[in-house]
Amino acid sequence: MGTPTVSDLSVVVVGATGAVGREMVATLDRRKFPVGRLRLMASERSAGTTIDTAWGEVTVENLAEADPSGIEIALFSAGGARSKEYAPRFAEAGAVVVDNSSAWRMDPKVPLVVADVNDQAVLEHEGIIANPNCTTMVLLMALGPLHRAATLTELVATSYQSVSGSGRRGISTLLEEVEHFGKDTEALCDGTWKEPAGGLYARPIGWNVVPFAGSEVSEGYTDEELKLVNETRKILAAPDVAIEPTCVRVPVLVSHGIAASVWFERDMSVAEAEELIGAAPGIELWSEKVPTPLDAAGIDEVLAGRLRPTLGRPGGLSFWVVGDNLRKGAALNAVQIAELVVA
Ligand code: A2P
């Protein structure tokens, strides 16, 4: 498998009709990725429809029937099952696959890369490179520079994850449930509310918070929580770091926030952490205003704030970080990985 050079590459977005896939197409354009030919693929449901892109109107192809030959860069965001089945076929046909699903992330032969945190890992690829989970990605933008300076030993992290992390169905579920509850807001206060029909989550997400993101996998932890643990360890090359994760779904359309407390091999002051985060690419430190999901939505930068020293066990640091899960949490990082590949 060859590494493509920068000149009018043949690029495909697989899952192009989804929340992340659409953002991938927009990101290729925004960052002026050297696309010569753009192909778009999705399920047979969308095959034959057209999407307007910076490279003209492109007809969506059925992934199951598409011929991958000639593709140089393939950005996958069509779910784990598709990635498991098709990413190796595309790689075999000569493409470098950047996969946004969790299918390949923990494979030892597959690099897991947060651009601007562990770029050098890209060099080890054998045709597939994994894009980390959106919550992990946002957290690592703040944690990466701190870890490099002082070596992380413990992390307690609680996520506040938006519904777009679950794709288009997450978005429609929130909008429908907000409308459902909005018809009788009194009921939300006196407990007479009616369960909305057809929701995506374990409990209603409209006007609510669901302290259970993902599905349960082991000993009370969800797959989202275990991704946060395993992917953080892999990206930081810190297999022994102790991590206590809780992943929460919140009624927000875009951007994931993480409240974290961290300890290192040595004490870290707020001043040092501010300096490290302030100097890191792709992340902004907000001191005047508290950064919220609404502030982070639709921008490339991850926002950090509320840096303060730990209280119960001094020497560590507590902070808040929030980022657009469709941008840095997914599409932007995938395109940045592709940029690293062609650089
Ligand atoms: P489609 O629109 O044809 O269903 P989201 O998670 O935002 O809903 O996006 C999921 C993406 O993955 C969509 O582009 C969707 O295409 C695509 N997808 C889902 N199932 C398949 C499949 N079996 N084959 C190819 N693409 C799929």
CSV table of C-alpha atoms and ligand atoms in Angstrom, one decimal:
chain,number,residue,atom,x,y,z
A,1,MET,CA,0.0,0.0,0.0
A,2,GLY,CA,1.5,3.3,-1.1
A,3,THR,CA,1.2,6.7,0.7
A,4,PRO,CA,-0.5,9.2,-1.6
A,5,THR,CA,1.2,12.4,-2.6
A,6,VAL,CA,-0.4,15.8,-2.5
A,7,SER,CA,-2.1,16.4,-5.9
A,8,ASP,CA,-5.7,16.0,-6.6
A,9,LEU,CA,-6.5,13.0,-4.6
A,10,SER,CA,-9.3,10.6,-5.1
A,11,VAL,CA,-11.3,10.8,-1.8
A,12,VAL,CA,-14.4,9.1,-0.6
A,13,VAL,CA,-16.7,9.8,2.4
A,14,VAL,CA,-18.5,6.7,3.5
A,15,GLY,CA,-21.6,7.6,5.5
A,16,ALA,CA,-21.8,10.9,3.6
A,17,THR,CA,-25.5,11.4,4.4
A,18,GLY,CA,-25.0,11.2,8.2
A,19,ALA,CA,-24.4,13.9,10.7
A,20,VAL,CA,-20.6,13.3,10.7
A,21,GLY,CA,-20.3,12.5,7.0
A,22,ARG,CA,-21.9,15.8,6.0
A,23,GLU,CA,-19.4,17.6,8.3
A,24,MET,CA,-16.6,15.6,6.7
A,25,VAL,CA,-17.5,16.9,3.2
A,26,ALA,CA,-17.8,20.4,4.5
A,27,THR,CA,-14.4,20.1,6.3
A,28,LEU,CA,-12.6,18.9,3.2
A,29,ASP,CA,-13.8,22.0,1.5
A,30,ARG,CA,-13.1,24.4,4.4
A,31,ARG,CA,-9.5,23.1,4.9
A,32,LYS,CA,-8.9,23.0,1.1
A,33,PHE,CA,-7.9,19.4,1.2
A,34,PRO,CA,-6.5,18.5,-2.2
A,35,VAL,CA,-9.5,16.6,-3.5
A,36,GLY,CA,-9.4,15.8,-7.2
A,37,ARG,CA,-12.4,13.5,-7.3
A,38,LEU,CA,-14.9,13.2,-4.4
A,39,ARG,CA,-17.1,10.1,-4.1
A,40,LEU,CA,-19.9,9.8,-1.6
A,41,MET,CA,-21.2,6.5,-0.3
A,42,ALA,CA,-24.0,5.5,2.1
A,43,SER,CA,-26.6,2.7,2.4
A,44,GLU,CA,-28.8,1.6,-0.5
A,45,ARG,CA,-31.5,3.8,1.1
A,46,SER,CA,-29.7,7.0,-0.1
A,47,ALA,CA,-28.0,5.5,-3.2
A,48,GLY,CA,-28.8,7.5,-6.3
A,49,THR,CA,-29.6,10.7,-4.4
A,50,THR,CA,-27.4,13.7,-5.0
A,51,ILE,CA,-25.5,16.0,-2.7
A,52,ASP,CA,-24.3,19.5,-3.6
A,53,THR,CA,-20.6,19.8,-2.8
A,54,ALA,CA,-17.7,22.2,-3.5
A,55,TRP,CA,-16.7,19.7,-6.3
A,56,GLY,CA,-20.2,19.8,-7.9
A,57,GLU,CA,-23.2,17.6,-7.5
A,58,VAL,CA,-22.2,14.1,-6.4
A,59,THR,CA,-24.4,11.1,-6.7
A,60,VAL,CA,-24.4,8.9,-3.6
A,61,GLU,CA,-23.2,5.4,-4.2
A,62,ASN,CA,-24.4,2.2,-2.4
A,63,LEU,CA,-21.4,1.2,-0.3
A,64,ALA,CA,-22.3,-2.5,-0.7
A,65,GLU,CA,-21.9,-2.3,-4.5
A,66,ALA,CA,-19.2,0.3,-4.9
A,67,ASP,CA,-15.8,-0.4,-6.4
A,68,PRO,CA,-13.1,0.9,-4.1
A,69,SER,CA,-10.3,0.8,-6.7
A,70,GLY,CA,-8.5,4.1,-7.4
A,71,ILE,CA,-9.5,5.6,-4.0
A,72,GLU,CA,-6.6,7.1,-2.2
A,73,ILE,CA,-8.2,8.5,1.0
A,74,ALA,CA,-11.4,7.0,2.5
A,75,LEU,CA,-13.1,8.7,5.4
A,76,PHE,CA,-15.5,6.3,7.1
A,77,SER,CA,-18.4,7.2,9.3
A,78,ALA,CA,-21.1,4.8,8.6
A,79,GLY,CA,-21.1,2.7,11.8
A,80,GLY,CA,-18.9,0.0,13.2
A,81,ALA,CA,-20.3,-2.9,11.3
A,82,ARG,CA,-19.6,-1.2,7.9
A,83,SER,CA,-16.1,-0.2,9.0
A,84,LYS,CA,-15.4,-3.8,10.1
A,85,GLU,CA,-16.5,-5.2,6.8
A,86,TYR,CA,-15.4,-2.5,4.3
A,87,ALA,CA,-12.4,-0.7,5.7
A,88,PRO,CA,-10.1,-3.7,5.1
A,89,ARG,CA,-11.4,-4.0,1.6
A,90,PHE,CA,-10.8,-0.4,0.8
A,91,ALA,CA,-7.3,-0.5,2.4
A,92,GLU,CA,-6.6,-3.7,0.4
A,93,ALA,CA,-7.6,-1.8,-2.8
A,94,GLY,CA,-5.0,0.9,-2.0
A,95,ALA,CA,-6.8,3.5,0.1
A,96,VAL,CA,-5.7,4.9,3.4
A,97,VAL,CA,-8.8,4.6,5.5
A,98,VAL,CA,-9.5,7.0,8.3
A,99,ASP,CA,-12.2,5.3,10.4
A,100,ASN,CA,-14.5,7.2,12.7
A,101,SER,CA,-16.2,4.2,14.2
A,102,SER,CA,-14.9,2.2,17.2
A,103,ALA,CA,-14.4,-0.9,15.1
A,104,TRP,CA,-10.6,-0.6,14.8
A,105,ARG,CA,-9.6,1.7,17.6
A,106,MET,CA,-8.2,-0.8,20.0
A,107,ASP,CA,-6.5,-3.0,17.3
A,108,PRO,CA,-2.8,-2.9,18.1
A,109,LYS,CA,-1.9,-2.6,14.4
A,110,VAL,CA,-4.2,0.5,14.0
A,111,PRO,CA,-3.0,3.9,15.1
A,112,LEU,CA,-5.4,6.0,17.2
A,113,VAL,CA,-4.7,9.6,16.5
A,114,VAL,CA,-5.7,12.9,17.9
A,115,ALA,CA,-4.1,15.5,15.6
A,116,ASP,CA,-2.0,17.9,17.6
A,117,VAL,CA,-1.6,15.4,20.4
A,118,ASN,CA,0.0,12.2,19.0
A,119,ASP,CA,0.6,13.0,15.3
A,120,GLN,CA,3.6,10.7,15.1
A,121,ALA,CA,1.4,7.6,15.6
A,122,VAL,CA,0.1,8.1,12.0
A,123,LEU,CA,3.4,6.8,10.7
A,124,GLU,CA,2.7,3.3,11.9
A,125,HIS,CA,-0.4,2.6,9.8
A,126,GLU,CA,-1.1,-0.4,7.6
A,127,GLY,CA,-3.9,1.1,5.7
A,128,ILE,CA,-6.4,1.9,8.5
A,129,ILE,CA,-6.1,4.8,11.0
A,130,ALA,CA,-8.7,5.2,13.7
A,131,ASN,CA,-10.3,8.5,14.7
A,132,PRO,CA,-11.0,8.4,18.5
A,133,ASN,CA,-14.3,8.6,20.3
A,134,CYS,CA,-15.7,12.2,20.3
A,135,THR,CA,-15.6,12.6,24.1
A,136,THR,CA,-12.1,11.2,24.4
A,137,MET,CA,-10.9,13.5,21.6
A,138,VAL,CA,-12.2,16.7,23.3
A,139,LEU,CA,-10.7,15.7,26.6
A,140,LEU,CA,-7.3,14.8,25.2
A,141,MET,CA,-6.9,18.2,23.6
A,142,ALA,CA,-6.5,19.6,27.1
A,143,LEU,CA,-5.0,16.5,28.7
A,144,GLY,CA,-2.4,15.8,26.0
A,145,PRO,CA,-0.2,18.9,26.7
A,146,LEU,CA,-0.5,18.4,30.5
A,147,HIS,CA,0.5,14.7,30.3
A,148,ARG,CA,3.5,15.5,28.1
A,149,ALA,CA,4.7,17.9,30.8
A,150,ALA,CA,4.0,15.9,33.9
A,151,THR,CA,2.9,12.3,33.1
A,152,LEU,CA,-0.8,11.6,34.0
A,153,THR,CA,-1.4,9.1,36.8
A,154,GLU,CA,-5.1,9.5,37.6
A,155,LEU,CA,-8.1,10.9,35.9
A,156,VAL,CA,-11.7,11.3,37.1
A,157,ALA,CA,-13.9,12.4,34.2
A,158,THR,CA,-17.6,13.0,33.7
A,159,SER,CA,-18.9,13.8,30.2
A,160,TYR,CA,-21.8,15.9,29.2
A,161,GLN,CA,-22.5,14.6,25.7
A,162,SER,CA,-24.8,16.1,23.1
A,163,VAL,CA,-27.3,14.1,21.1
A,164,SER,CA,-25.6,14.6,17.8
A,165,GLY,CA,-23.0,12.1,19.1
A,166,SER,CA,-25.7,9.5,18.4
A,167,GLY,CA,-26.2,10.7,14.8
A,168,ARG,CA,-29.3,12.0,13.1
A,169,ARG,CA,-31.6,9.8,15.4
A,170,GLY,CA,-30.2,11.5,18.5
A,171,ILE,CA,-30.9,14.9,17.0
A,172,SER,CA,-34.5,14.0,16.0
A,173,THR,CA,-35.2,12.4,19.4
A,174,LEU,CA,-34.2,15.5,21.3
A,175,LEU,CA,-36.2,17.8,19.0
A,176,GLU,CA,-39.3,15.6,19.2
A,177,GLU,CA,-39.1,15.2,23.0
A,178,VAL,CA,-38.6,18.9,23.6
A,179,GLU,CA,-41.8,19.5,21.6
A,180,HIS,CA,-43.6,16.7,23.4
A,181,PHE,CA,-42.8,18.0,26.9
A,182,GLY,CA,-43.2,21.7,25.8
A,183,LYS,CA,-47.0,21.0,25.4
A,184,ASP,CA,-47.3,20.7,29.2
A,185,THR,CA,-44.3,22.1,31.1
A,186,GLU,CA,-46.3,22.1,34.3
A,187,ALA,CA,-46.2,18.3,34.2
A,188,LEU,CA,-42.4,18.4,34.2
A,189,CYS,CA,-42.6,20.1,37.7
A,190,ASP,CA,-45.4,18.1,39.3
A,191,GLY,CA,-44.4,14.7,38.0
A,192,THR,CA,-47.4,14.0,35.8
A,193,TRP,CA,-45.4,14.0,32.5
A,194,LYS,CA,-46.1,11.3,30.0
A,195,GLU,CA,-43.3,9.1,28.6
A,196,PRO,CA,-42.6,10.2,25.0
A,197,ALA,CA,-42.8,7.4,22.4
A,198,GLY,CA,-40.0,6.1,20.2
A,199,GLY,CA,-37.0,7.7,22.0
A,200,LEU,CA,-33.4,6.6,21.4
A,201,TYR,CA,-32.1,6.8,24.9
A,202,ALA,CA,-32.5,4.8,28.1
A,203,ARG,CA,-34.6,7.6,29.6
A,204,PRO,CA,-36.2,10.7,28.0
A,205,ILE,CA,-33.6,13.3,26.9
A,206,GLY,CA,-35.9,16.3,26.4
A,207,TRP,CA,-35.7,18.6,29.4
A,208,ASN,CA,-33.8,15.9,31.1
A,209,VAL,CA,-30.3,14.5,31.8
A,210,VAL,CA,-29.5,10.8,31.2
A,211,PRO,CA,-26.6,9.6,33.3
A,212,PHE,CA,-26.1,6.6,31.0
A,213,ALA,CA,-24.5,7.3,27.6
A,214,GLY,CA,-24.0,4.2,25.4
A,215,SER,CA,-25.0,0.7,26.3
A,216,GLU,CA,-24.0,-1.3,29.3
A,217,VAL,CA,-21.1,-3.6,28.7
A,218,SER,CA,-19.5,-4.7,31.9
A,219,GLU,CA,-19.8,-4.2,35.7
A,220,GLY,CA,-22.2,-1.3,35.3
A,221,TYR,CA,-20.0,0.6,32.9
A,222,THR,CA,-21.2,1.6,29.4
A,223,ASP,CA,-19.2,1.2,26.2
A,224,GLU,CA,-18.8,5.0,26.1
A,225,GLU,CA,-17.2,4.9,29.5
A,226,LEU,CA,-14.8,2.1,28.6
A,227,LYS,CA,-13.9,3.9,25.3
A,228,LEU,CA,-12.9,6.9,27.4
A,229,VAL,CA,-10.6,4.6,29.5
A,230,ASN,CA,-9.1,2.5,26.8
A,231,GLU,CA,-8.7,5.1,24.2
A,232,THR,CA,-7.1,7.7,26.6
A,233,ARG,CA,-4.6,5.1,27.7
A,234,LYS,CA,-3.7,4.1,24.1
A,235,ILE,CA,-3.4,7.7,22.8
A,236,LEU,CA,-1.3,8.8,25.7
A,237,ALA,CA,0.7,5.6,25.6
A,238,ALA,CA,-0.1,5.4,29.3
A,239,PRO,CA,-1.5,1.9,29.9
A,240,ASP,CA,-1.5,2.1,33.7
A,241,VAL,CA,-3.2,5.4,34.2
A,242,ALA,CA,-6.1,5.1,36.6
A,243,ILE,CA,-9.4,6.4,35.1
A,244,GLU,CA,-12.8,6.8,36.6
A,245,PRO,CA,-15.3,7.6,33.9
A,246,THR,CA,-19.0,8.6,33.9
A,247,CYS,CA,-20.7,9.4,30.6
A,248,VAL,CA,-23.9,11.5,30.6
A,249,ARG,CA,-26.2,12.5,27.8
A,250,VAL,CA,-27.5,16.0,28.0
A,251,PRO,CA,-30.2,17.8,26.0
A,252,VAL,CA,-27.8,19.7,23.8
A,253,LEU,CA,-27.6,19.5,20.0
A,254,VAL,CA,-23.9,19.9,19.4
A,255,SER,CA,-20.7,19.8,21.6
A,256,HIS,CA,-19.5,17.5,24.3
A,257,GLY,CA,-18.2,18.8,27.6
A,258,ILE,CA,-16.0,17.0,30.1
A,259,ALA,CA,-15.5,17.9,33.8
A,260,ALA,CA,-12.2,16.4,34.8
A,261,SER,CA,-9.9,16.1,37.8
A,262,VAL,CA,-6.4,14.9,37.1
A,263,TRP,CA,-3.2,14.1,39.0
A,264,PHE,CA,0.3,13.7,37.7
A,265,GLU,CA,3.6,12.2,38.7
A,266,ARG,CA,4.3,15.6,40.2
A,267,ASP,CA,2.2,18.5,41.4
A,268,MET,CA,0.9,20.8,38.8
A,269,SER,CA,-0.1,24.4,39.5
A,270,VAL,CA,-2.9,26.2,37.7
A,271,ALA,CA,-0.4,28.7,36.3
A,272,GLU,CA,1.6,25.9,34.7
A,273,ALA,CA,-1.5,24.2,33.3
A,274,GLU,CA,-2.8,27.6,31.9
A,275,GLU,CA,0.6,28.1,30.2
A,276,LEU,CA,0.6,24.6,28.7
A,277,ILE,CA,-3.0,24.7,27.5
A,278,GLY,CA,-2.6,28.3,26.3
A,279,ALA,CA,0.4,27.3,24.1
A,280,ALA,CA,-1.2,24.2,22.7
A,281,PRO,CA,-2.7,24.2,19.1
A,282,GLY,CA,-6.4,23.6,18.6
A,283,ILE,CA,-7.5,24.6,22.1
A,284,GLU,CA,-8.4,28.0,23.6
A,285,LEU,CA,-8.2,28.8,27.3
A,286,TRP,CA,-11.2,30.9,28.4
A,287,SER,CA,-10.6,32.9,31.6
A,288,GLU,CA,-13.1,35.7,31.4
A,289,LYS,CA,-16.2,33.6,30.4
A,290,VAL,CA,-17.1,30.0,31.1
A,291,PRO,CA,-17.1,28.1,27.8
A,292,THR,CA,-20.3,26.2,27.1
A,293,PRO,CA,-21.4,23.8,24.4
A,294,LEU,CA,-23.2,26.7,22.6
A,295,ASP,CA,-19.8,28.5,22.5
A,296,ALA,CA,-18.0,25.5,21.1
A,297,ALA,CA,-20.6,24.5,18.4
A,298,GLY,CA,-19.6,25.2,14.9
A,299,ILE,CA,-16.0,26.1,15.6
A,300,ASP,CA,-12.8,24.0,15.2
A,301,GLU,CA,-11.2,25.0,18.5
A,302,VAL,CA,-11.8,23.1,21.7
A,303,LEU,CA,-12.4,25.4,24.7
A,304,ALA,CA,-11.0,25.0,28.2
A,305,GLY,CA,-11.9,26.8,31.4
A,306,ARG,CA,-12.5,26.7,35.1
A,307,LEU,CA,-8.9,25.5,35.8
A,308,ARG,CA,-8.5,25.2,39.6
A,309,PRO,CA,-6.4,23.2,42.1
A,310,THR,CA,-7.8,20.0,43.5
A,311,LEU,CA,-9.2,20.3,47.0
A,312,GLY,CA,-9.5,16.9,48.6
A,313,ARG,CA,-6.1,15.6,47.4
A,314,PRO,CA,-3.9,18.7,46.6
A,315,GLY,CA,-1.4,18.7,43.8
A,316,GLY,CA,-3.8,17.9,41.0
A,317,LEU,CA,-6.0,20.0,38.8
A,318,SER,CA,-9.7,20.2,38.0
A,319,PHE,CA,-11.0,21.7,34.7
A,320,TRP,CA,-13.7,21.9,32.2
A,321,VAL,CA,-13.2,21.3,28.4
A,322,VAL,CA,-15.8,21.5,25.7
A,323,GLY,CA,-15.6,20.9,21.9
A,324,ASP,CA,-17.8,20.4,18.9
A,325,ASN,CA,-18.2,16.6,18.7
A,326,LEU,CA,-18.9,16.8,14.9
A,327,ARG,CA,-15.8,18.9,14.2
A,328,LYS,CA,-12.8,18.2,16.4
A,329,GLY,CA,-14.7,15.3,17.9
A,330,ALA,CA,-15.1,13.6,14.5
A,331,ALA,CA,-14.9,15.2,11.0
A,332,LEU,CA,-12.1,17.8,11.6
A,333,ASN,CA,-9.8,15.3,13.3
A,334,ALA,CA,-10.5,12.8,10.5
A,335,VAL,CA,-9.5,15.3,7.9
A,336,GLN,CA,-6.5,16.4,10.0
A,337,ILE,CA,-5.4,12.7,10.1
A,338,ALA,CA,-5.7,12.6,6.3
A,339,GLU,CA,-3.6,15.8,6.1
A,340,LEU,CA,-0.9,14.1,8.2
A,341,VAL,CA,-1.0,11.1,5.9
A,342,VAL,CA,-0.4,13.2,2.8
A,343,ALA,CA,2.1,15.6,4.4
B,1,A2P,P1,-28.0,6.3,5.0
B,1,A2P,O1,-28.4,7.8,5.1
B,1,A2P,O2,-28.2,5.8,3.7
B,1,A2P,O3,-28.8,5.5,6.1
B,1,A2P,P2,-26.0,9.0,11.2
B,1,A2P,O4,-25.4,8.2,12.3
B,1,A2P,O5,-25.8,10.5,11.4
B,1,A2P,O6,-27.5,8.6,11.1
B,1,A2P,O7,-25.3,8.6,9.9
B,1,A2P,C1,-25.1,7.2,9.6
B,1,A2P,C2,-24.4,7.2,8.2
B,1,A2P,O8,-24.1,5.8,7.9
B,1,A2P,C3,-25.4,7.6,7.1
B,1,A2P,O9,-24.7,8.2,6.0
B,1,A2P,C4,-26.0,6.2,6.7
B,1,A2P,O10,-26.5,6.2,5.3
B,1,A2P,C5,-24.7,5.4,6.7
B,1,A2P,N1,-25.1,4.0,6.8
B,1,A2P,C6,-25.9,3.4,7.8
B,1,A2P,N2,-26.1,2.1,7.5
B,1,A2P,C7,-25.4,1.8,6.3
B,1,A2P,C8,-25.1,0.7,5.5
B,1,A2P,N3,-25.7,-0.5,5.8
B,1,A2P,N4,-24.3,0.8,4.4
B,1,A2P,C9,-23.8,2.0,4.1
B,1,A2P,N5,-24.0,3.1,4.9
B,1,A2P,C10,-24.8,3.0,5.9
